[in-house]
C-alpha atoms as an extended CHARMM CRD file, in Angstrom:
* protein
*
       181  EXT
         1         1  UNK       CA              0.0720000000       -0.2310000000       -0.3000000000  PROA      1               0.0000000000
         2         2  UNK       CA              2.6730000000        2.7310000000        1.0130000000  PROA      2               0.0000000000
         3         3  UNK       CA              4.6830000000        1.5690000000       -2.4070000000  PROA      3               0.0000000000
         4         4  UNK       CA              1.7040000000        2.7850000000       -4.2710000000  PROA      4               0.0000000000
         5         5  UNK       CA              1.2090000000        6.2720000000       -2.6850000000  PROA      5               0.0000000000
         6         6  UNK       CA              5.0080000000        6.4840000000       -3.5060000000  PROA      6               0.0000000000
         7         7  UNK       CA              4.5000000000        5.7090000000       -6.9170000000  PROA      7               0.0000000000
         8         8  UNK       CA              1.0770000000        8.4110000000       -7.4750000000  PROA      8               0.0000000000
         9         9  UNK       CA              3.5840000000       10.7520000000       -5.7840000000  PROA      9               0.0000000000
        10        10  UNK       CA              6.5310000000       10.5010000000       -7.7270000000  PROA      10              0.0000000000
        11        11  UNK       CA              4.5690000000       10.4640000000      -11.4800000000  PROA      11              0.0000000000
        12        12  UNK       CA              2.8210000000       13.4970000000      -11.2280000000  PROA      12              0.0000000000
        13        13  UNK       CA              6.4130000000       15.2000000000       -9.7500000000  PROA      13              0.0000000000
        14        14  UNK       CA              7.8320000000       13.9590000000      -13.1860000000  PROA      14              0.0000000000
        15        15  UNK       CA              5.1660000000       15.3720000000      -15.4290000000  PROA      15              0.0000000000
        16        16  UNK       CA              5.7030000000       18.9270000000      -13.9450000000  PROA      16              0.0000000000
        17        17  UNK       CA              8.9540000000       18.6690000000      -13.7590000000  PROA      17              0.0000000000
        18        18  UNK       CA              8.5320000000       17.5540000000      -17.5990000000  PROA      18              0.0000000000
        19        19  UNK       CA              6.0450000000       20.6810000000      -18.7770000000  PROA      19              0.0000000000
        20        20  UNK       CA              8.2410000000       23.2520000000      -16.8430000000  PROA      20              0.0000000000
        21        21  UNK       CA             11.5280000000       22.6010000000      -18.3650000000  PROA      21              0.0000000000
        22        22  UNK       CA              9.1180000000       21.8470000000      -22.1820000000  PROA      22              0.0000000000
        23        23  UNK       CA              7.9880000000       25.5340000000      -21.0100000000  PROA      23              0.0000000000
        24        24  UNK       CA             11.0500000000       26.6950000000      -20.7720000000  PROA      24              0.0000000000
        25        25  UNK       CA             12.8440000000       25.1880000000      -23.6630000000  PROA      25              0.0000000000
        26        26  UNK       CA             10.2670000000       26.4250000000      -26.1300000000  PROA      26              0.0000000000
        27        27  UNK       CA             10.0570000000       29.7990000000      -24.8700000000  PROA      27              0.0000000000
        28        28  UNK       CA             13.7150000000       30.1240000000      -25.0810000000  PROA      28              0.0000000000
        29        29  UNK       CA             13.6560000000       28.5140000000      -28.4500000000  PROA      29              0.0000000000
        30        30  UNK       CA             10.8900000000       31.0910000000      -29.2840000000  PROA      30              0.0000000000
        31        31  UNK       CA             12.7270000000       33.7060000000      -27.8400000000  PROA      31              0.0000000000
        32        32  UNK       CA             15.9370000000       32.9590000000      -30.3880000000  PROA      32              0.0000000000
        33        33  UNK       CA             13.7430000000       32.8510000000      -33.6230000000  PROA      33              0.0000000000
        34        34  UNK       CA             12.3770000000       36.0690000000      -32.8680000000  PROA      34              0.0000000000
        35        35  UNK       CA             15.7880000000       37.1890000000      -32.4410000000  PROA      35              0.0000000000
        36        36  UNK       CA             15.9430000000       38.4730000000      -29.2960000000  PROA      36              0.0000000000
        37        37  UNK       CA             18.7360000000       35.7770000000      -27.4880000000  PROA      37              0.0000000000
        38        38  UNK       CA             20.7020000000       36.3850000000      -30.6160000000  PROA      38              0.0000000000
        39        39  UNK       CA             23.8610000000       33.6260000000      -28.3710000000  PROA      39              0.0000000000
        40        40  UNK       CA             22.0350000000       31.2100000000      -27.8950000000  PROA      40              0.0000000000
        41        41  UNK       CA             22.8520000000       29.6550000000      -31.3140000000  PROA      41              0.0000000000
        42        42  UNK       CA             26.1220000000       29.6300000000      -29.3550000000  PROA      42              0.0000000000
        43        43  UNK       CA             24.8810000000       26.7880000000      -27.1230000000  PROA      43              0.0000000000
        44        44  UNK       CA             23.3220000000       24.1960000000      -28.5660000000  PROA      44              0.0000000000
        45        45  UNK       CA             25.8270000000       22.1830000000      -27.0500000000  PROA      45              0.0000000000
        46        46  UNK       CA             24.2790000000       22.1610000000      -23.8570000000  PROA      46              0.0000000000
        47        47  UNK       CA             21.4870000000       19.4950000000      -24.6290000000  PROA      47              0.0000000000
        48        48  UNK       CA             24.4200000000       16.8830000000      -25.4630000000  PROA      48              0.0000000000
        49        49  UNK       CA             26.0530000000       18.0980000000      -21.6630000000  PROA      49              0.0000000000
        50        50  UNK       CA             22.8220000000       17.3580000000      -20.1630000000  PROA      50              0.0000000000
        51        51  UNK       CA             22.3070000000       13.8340000000      -21.7190000000  PROA      51              0.0000000000
        52        52  UNK       CA             25.8260000000       13.5140000000      -20.8310000000  PROA      52              0.0000000000
        53        53  UNK       CA             25.2680000000       14.3270000000      -17.6790000000  PROA      53              0.0000000000
        54        54  UNK       CA             22.1140000000       12.7550000000      -17.3430000000  PROA      54              0.0000000000
        55        55  UNK       CA             23.5070000000        9.1550000000      -18.0150000000  PROA      55              0.0000000000
        56        56  UNK       CA             26.7950000000        9.3320000000      -16.0790000000  PROA      56              0.0000000000
        57        57  UNK       CA             23.9760000000       10.4610000000      -13.0270000000  PROA      57              0.0000000000
        58        58  UNK       CA             22.3680000000        7.0150000000      -13.6410000000  PROA      58              0.0000000000
        59        59  UNK       CA             25.5770000000        4.9770000000      -13.2940000000  PROA      59              0.0000000000
        60        60  UNK       CA             27.1810000000        6.4050000000      -10.0560000000  PROA      60              0.0000000000
        61        61  UNK       CA             23.5810000000        7.4650000000       -8.7080000000  PROA      61              0.0000000000
        62        62  UNK       CA             20.8820000000        5.4980000000       -9.0080000000  PROA      62              0.0000000000
        63        63  UNK       CA             23.5510000000        1.8750000000      -10.1180000000  PROA      63              0.0000000000
        64        64  UNK       CA             22.6090000000        1.8200000000      -13.4740000000  PROA      64              0.0000000000
        65        65  UNK       CA             24.7310000000       -0.6730000000      -15.8190000000  PROA      65              0.0000000000
        66        66  UNK       CA             28.1910000000        0.6810000000      -15.8260000000  PROA      66              0.0000000000
        67        67  UNK       CA             27.4220000000        0.5990000000      -20.4290000000  PROA      67              0.0000000000
        68        68  UNK       CA             25.4570000000        4.2620000000      -19.9540000000  PROA      68              0.0000000000
        69        69  UNK       CA             29.5810000000        5.6130000000      -18.7460000000  PROA      69              0.0000000000
        70        70  UNK       CA             31.0920000000        5.6280000000      -21.4440000000  PROA      70              0.0000000000
        71        71  UNK       CA             28.7610000000        7.6610000000      -24.0180000000  PROA      71              0.0000000000
        72        72  UNK       CA             27.3970000000        9.8050000000      -20.9340000000  PROA      72              0.0000000000
        73        73  UNK       CA             31.2990000000       10.3990000000      -20.6060000000  PROA      73              0.0000000000
        74        74  UNK       CA             30.7720000000       11.4770000000      -24.8040000000  PROA      74              0.0000000000
        75        75  UNK       CA             27.9480000000       13.6220000000      -24.3840000000  PROA      75              0.0000000000
        76        76  UNK       CA             29.4440000000       15.6970000000      -20.9370000000  PROA      76              0.0000000000
        77        77  UNK       CA             33.1240000000       15.8230000000      -22.9040000000  PROA      77              0.0000000000
        78        78  UNK       CA             32.0260000000       16.5120000000      -26.4180000000  PROA      78              0.0000000000
        79        79  UNK       CA             29.5200000000       19.6550000000      -25.6740000000  PROA      79              0.0000000000
        80        80  UNK       CA             31.7650000000       20.7920000000      -23.7800000000  PROA      80              0.0000000000
        81        81  UNK       CA             34.7470000000       20.7520000000      -26.0460000000  PROA      81              0.0000000000
        82        82  UNK       CA             31.8050000000       22.4660000000      -28.9180000000  PROA      82              0.0000000000
        83        83  UNK       CA             30.1970000000       24.5430000000      -25.7670000000  PROA      83              0.0000000000
        84        84  UNK       CA             34.2400000000       26.1700000000      -25.3670000000  PROA      84              0.0000000000
        85        85  UNK       CA             34.7170000000       25.9060000000      -29.1030000000  PROA      85              0.0000000000
        86        86  UNK       CA             31.2760000000       28.5410000000      -30.0170000000  PROA      86              0.0000000000
        87        87  UNK       CA             32.0060000000       30.6270000000      -26.3490000000  PROA      87              0.0000000000
        88        88  UNK       CA             35.7920000000       30.6620000000      -25.7670000000  PROA      88              0.0000000000
        89        89  UNK       CA             38.5880000000       29.0420000000      -27.3630000000  PROA      89              0.0000000000
        90        90  UNK       CA             39.2990000000       30.6600000000      -31.0620000000  PROA      90              0.0000000000
        91        91  UNK       CA             38.1150000000       29.0190000000      -33.5690000000  PROA      91              0.0000000000
        92        92  UNK       CA             40.2820000000       26.7980000000      -35.4230000000  PROA      92              0.0000000000
        93        93  UNK       CA             39.6810000000       24.5740000000      -37.7820000000  PROA      93              0.0000000000
        94        94  UNK       CA             38.0410000000       20.9440000000      -37.0530000000  PROA      94              0.0000000000
        95        95  UNK       CA             40.8090000000       19.8030000000      -39.6400000000  PROA      95              0.0000000000
        96        96  UNK       CA             43.1670000000       21.4520000000      -37.3880000000  PROA      96              0.0000000000
        97        97  UNK       CA             41.8760000000       19.9490000000      -34.0840000000  PROA      97              0.0000000000
        98        98  UNK       CA             40.9780000000       16.3720000000      -34.9910000000  PROA      98              0.0000000000
        99        99  UNK       CA             43.0470000000       14.8280000000      -32.3880000000  PROA      99              0.0000000000
       100       100  UNK       CA             40.8660000000       16.4470000000      -29.1790000000  PROA      100             0.0000000000
       101       101  UNK       CA             38.4380000000       13.9550000000      -30.5670000000  PROA      101             0.0000000000
       102       102  UNK       CA             40.6040000000       11.0300000000      -30.0900000000  PROA      102             0.0000000000
       103       103  UNK       CA             41.6840000000       12.4350000000      -26.6620000000  PROA      103             0.0000000000
       104       104  UNK       CA             38.0640000000       12.6870000000      -25.8350000000  PROA      104             0.0000000000
       105       105  UNK       CA             37.8130000000        9.3890000000      -26.2220000000  PROA      105             0.0000000000
       106       106  UNK       CA             40.6810000000        7.8830000000      -24.8010000000  PROA      106             0.0000000000
       107       107  UNK       CA             39.5620000000       10.7030000000      -21.8240000000  PROA      107             0.0000000000
       108       108  UNK       CA             35.8150000000        8.7590000000      -22.0390000000  PROA      108             0.0000000000
       109       109  UNK       CA             37.2600000000        5.1780000000      -21.6120000000  PROA      109             0.0000000000
       110       110  UNK       CA             39.2240000000        5.5450000000      -18.3830000000  PROA      110             0.0000000000
       111       111  UNK       CA             36.2770000000        5.9300000000      -15.9160000000  PROA      111             0.0000000000
       112       112  UNK       CA             34.6770000000        2.8320000000      -18.2110000000  PROA      112             0.0000000000
       113       113  UNK       CA             37.5740000000        0.7820000000      -17.5530000000  PROA      113             0.0000000000
       114       114  UNK       CA             37.5440000000        1.9660000000      -13.6250000000  PROA      114             0.0000000000
       115       115  UNK       CA             34.5420000000       -0.4840000000      -13.0200000000  PROA      115             0.0000000000
       116       116  UNK       CA             35.4400000000       -3.2930000000      -14.6420000000  PROA      116             0.0000000000
       117       117  UNK       CA             36.5940000000       -6.6470000000      -13.1700000000  PROA      117             0.0000000000
       118       118  UNK       CA             40.6930000000       -6.6340000000      -12.9680000000  PROA      118             0.0000000000
       119       119  UNK       CA             41.2910000000       -8.1130000000      -16.0650000000  PROA      119             0.0000000000
       120       120  UNK       CA             39.3780000000       -5.8430000000      -18.3420000000  PROA      120             0.0000000000
       121       121  UNK       CA             40.4890000000       -2.8970000000      -16.7920000000  PROA      121             0.0000000000
       122       122  UNK       CA             44.0730000000       -3.2980000000      -17.4210000000  PROA      122             0.0000000000
       123       123  UNK       CA             42.8770000000       -3.7750000000      -21.0570000000  PROA      123             0.0000000000
       124       124  UNK       CA             41.1750000000       -1.0060000000      -21.1670000000  PROA      124             0.0000000000
       125       125  UNK       CA             43.4320000000        1.2490000000      -19.1350000000  PROA      125             0.0000000000
       126       126  UNK       CA             46.3140000000        0.8710000000      -21.4690000000  PROA      126             0.0000000000
       127       127  UNK       CA             44.5980000000        1.2780000000      -24.1460000000  PROA      127             0.0000000000
       128       128  UNK       CA             42.7430000000        4.5300000000      -23.3500000000  PROA      128             0.0000000000
       129       129  UNK       CA             45.8900000000        6.1110000000      -22.5470000000  PROA      129             0.0000000000
       130       130  UNK       CA             47.3180000000        4.7190000000      -25.2890000000  PROA      130             0.0000000000
       131       131  UNK       CA             44.7960000000        6.8160000000      -27.3370000000  PROA      131             0.0000000000
       132       132  UNK       CA             45.5070000000        9.8470000000      -25.3040000000  PROA      132             0.0000000000
       133       133  UNK       CA             49.1370000000       10.0370000000      -25.4720000000  PROA      133             0.0000000000
       134       134  UNK       CA             48.5720000000        9.6600000000      -29.4500000000  PROA      134             0.0000000000
       135       135  UNK       CA             46.1550000000       12.0470000000      -29.4560000000  PROA      135             0.0000000000
       136       136  UNK       CA             48.6140000000       14.4010000000      -28.2430000000  PROA      136             0.0000000000
       137       137  UNK       CA             51.3840000000       13.3660000000      -30.1760000000  PROA      137             0.0000000000
       138       138  UNK       CA             49.4340000000       14.1750000000      -33.0220000000  PROA      138             0.0000000000
       139       139  UNK       CA             48.0290000000       17.8430000000      -31.8390000000  PROA      139             0.0000000000
       140       140  UNK       CA             51.6000000000       19.5000000000      -32.4070000000  PROA      140             0.0000000000
       141       141  UNK       CA             51.3510000000       18.2800000000      -36.0380000000  PROA      141             0.0000000000
       142       142  UNK       CA             47.7000000000       19.4680000000      -36.6080000000  PROA      142             0.0000000000
       143       143  UNK       CA             48.4920000000       22.6930000000      -34.9470000000  PROA      143             0.0000000000
       144       144  UNK       CA             51.6590000000       23.0380000000      -37.3360000000  PROA      144             0.0000000000
       145       145  UNK       CA             53.7580000000       23.6460000000      -34.3220000000  PROA      145             0.0000000000
       146       146  UNK       CA             56.3960000000       21.8140000000      -35.1900000000  PROA      146             0.0000000000
       147       147  UNK       CA             59.4760000000       22.4340000000      -37.4110000000  PROA      147             0.0000000000
       148       148  UNK       CA             59.4480000000       18.8500000000      -39.0230000000  PROA      148             0.0000000000
       149       149  UNK       CA             56.9870000000       17.5260000000      -40.8130000000  PROA      149             0.0000000000
       150       150  UNK       CA             55.6260000000       13.9410000000      -39.2720000000  PROA      150             0.0000000000
       151       151  UNK       CA             55.6490000000       11.9530000000      -41.9550000000  PROA      151             0.0000000000
       152       152  UNK       CA             59.5830000000       13.1260000000      -40.6850000000  PROA      152             0.0000000000
       153       153  UNK       CA             58.9940000000       12.3920000000      -36.9360000000  PROA      153             0.0000000000
       154       154  UNK       CA             57.8530000000        9.1310000000      -37.7930000000  PROA      154             0.0000000000
       155       155  UNK       CA             60.5850000000        7.6230000000      -39.8750000000  PROA      155             0.0000000000
       156       156  UNK       CA             63.3060000000        8.8780000000      -37.1450000000  PROA      156             0.0000000000
       157       157  UNK       CA             61.4630000000        8.2670000000      -34.0890000000  PROA      157             0.0000000000
       158       158  UNK       CA             59.2550000000        4.8430000000      -35.4390000000  PROA      158             0.0000000000
       159       159  UNK       CA             61.4030000000        2.6920000000      -33.2740000000  PROA      159             0.0000000000
       160       160  UNK       CA             60.2130000000        3.8880000000      -30.0570000000  PROA      160             0.0000000000
       161       161  UNK       CA             56.3470000000        2.6750000000      -31.0320000000  PROA      161             0.0000000000
       162       162  UNK       CA             57.9410000000       -0.7390000000      -30.5020000000  PROA      162             0.0000000000
       163       163  UNK       CA             59.7980000000       -0.1330000000      -26.6150000000  PROA      163             0.0000000000
       164       164  UNK       CA             56.4370000000        1.2690000000      -25.4270000000  PROA      164             0.0000000000
       165       165  UNK       CA             54.2180000000       -1.3260000000      -27.2090000000  PROA      165             0.0000000000
       166       166  UNK       CA             56.4760000000       -3.7320000000      -25.3960000000  PROA      166             0.0000000000
       167       167  UNK       CA             56.8010000000       -2.2550000000      -22.1820000000  PROA      167             0.0000000000
       168       168  UNK       CA             53.1290000000       -1.7400000000      -22.0630000000  PROA      168             0.0000000000
       169       169  UNK       CA             52.8180000000       -5.6130000000      -22.4950000000  PROA      169             0.0000000000
       170       170  UNK       CA             54.9490000000       -5.8780000000      -19.3900000000  PROA      170             0.0000000000
       171       171  UNK       CA             53.0980000000       -3.8470000000      -17.3410000000  PROA      171             0.0000000000
       172       172  UNK       CA             50.2030000000       -5.9440000000      -18.4120000000  PROA      172             0.0000000000
       173       173  UNK       CA             51.7060000000       -9.3120000000      -17.3440000000  PROA      173             0.0000000000
       174       174  UNK       CA             52.5570000000       -7.5420000000      -13.9930000000  PROA      174             0.0000000000
       175       175  UNK       CA             49.8470000000       -6.1330000000      -13.0280000000  PROA      175             0.0000000000
       176       176  UNK       CA             47.5430000000       -9.5110000000      -13.9120000000  PROA      176             0.0000000000
       177       177  UNK       CA             49.9750000000      -12.2410000000      -12.2220000000  PROA      177             0.0000000000
       178       178  UNK       CA             48.0290000000      -13.0920000000       -8.8970000000  PROA      178             0.0000000000
       179       179  UNK       CA             50.0860000000      -13.7950000000       -6.3650000000  PROA      179             0.0000000000
       180       180  UNK       CA             50.6410000000      -18.1260000000       -6.5010000000  PROA      180             0.0000000000
       181       181  UNK       CA             49.8810000000      -19.5320000000       -2.5170000000  PROA      181             0.0000000000
């Protein structure tokens, strides 16, 4: 009996919140269409950030499935990036800043990896850290902040990839190895 009262109280509250939200969003969009809020066009990433934060809220507060983490991080970080690009960061060509998207993906994998079990956690963490480091390596070349081309860099430093791959395999093996009894 007590459970039915809780449901009947929560449902109208959700309807009220949804109704007020729709009125506010509709009013803001109408004012934007009429030319009274010209800056509102710059804030288009906010709904993506809200969706991302809602998905992360589902995981960390409501204890829902871990599969909400990765899309939640992508929506949140991607929305934040585009919001900053629209408002604060000097507009650059997307061709020049494409490594930022790699970094967002790598950073989004880290919280997802931390929620996994031991073996999968290690594999995902190593992959996500590698993606972030790779994006940081590409960024100076795409922004044209180096004196050499990427091709010249690769010709000189490609053996470093073998060293990094070997180190990651050894670290993975050490972390995975369980103590024998």
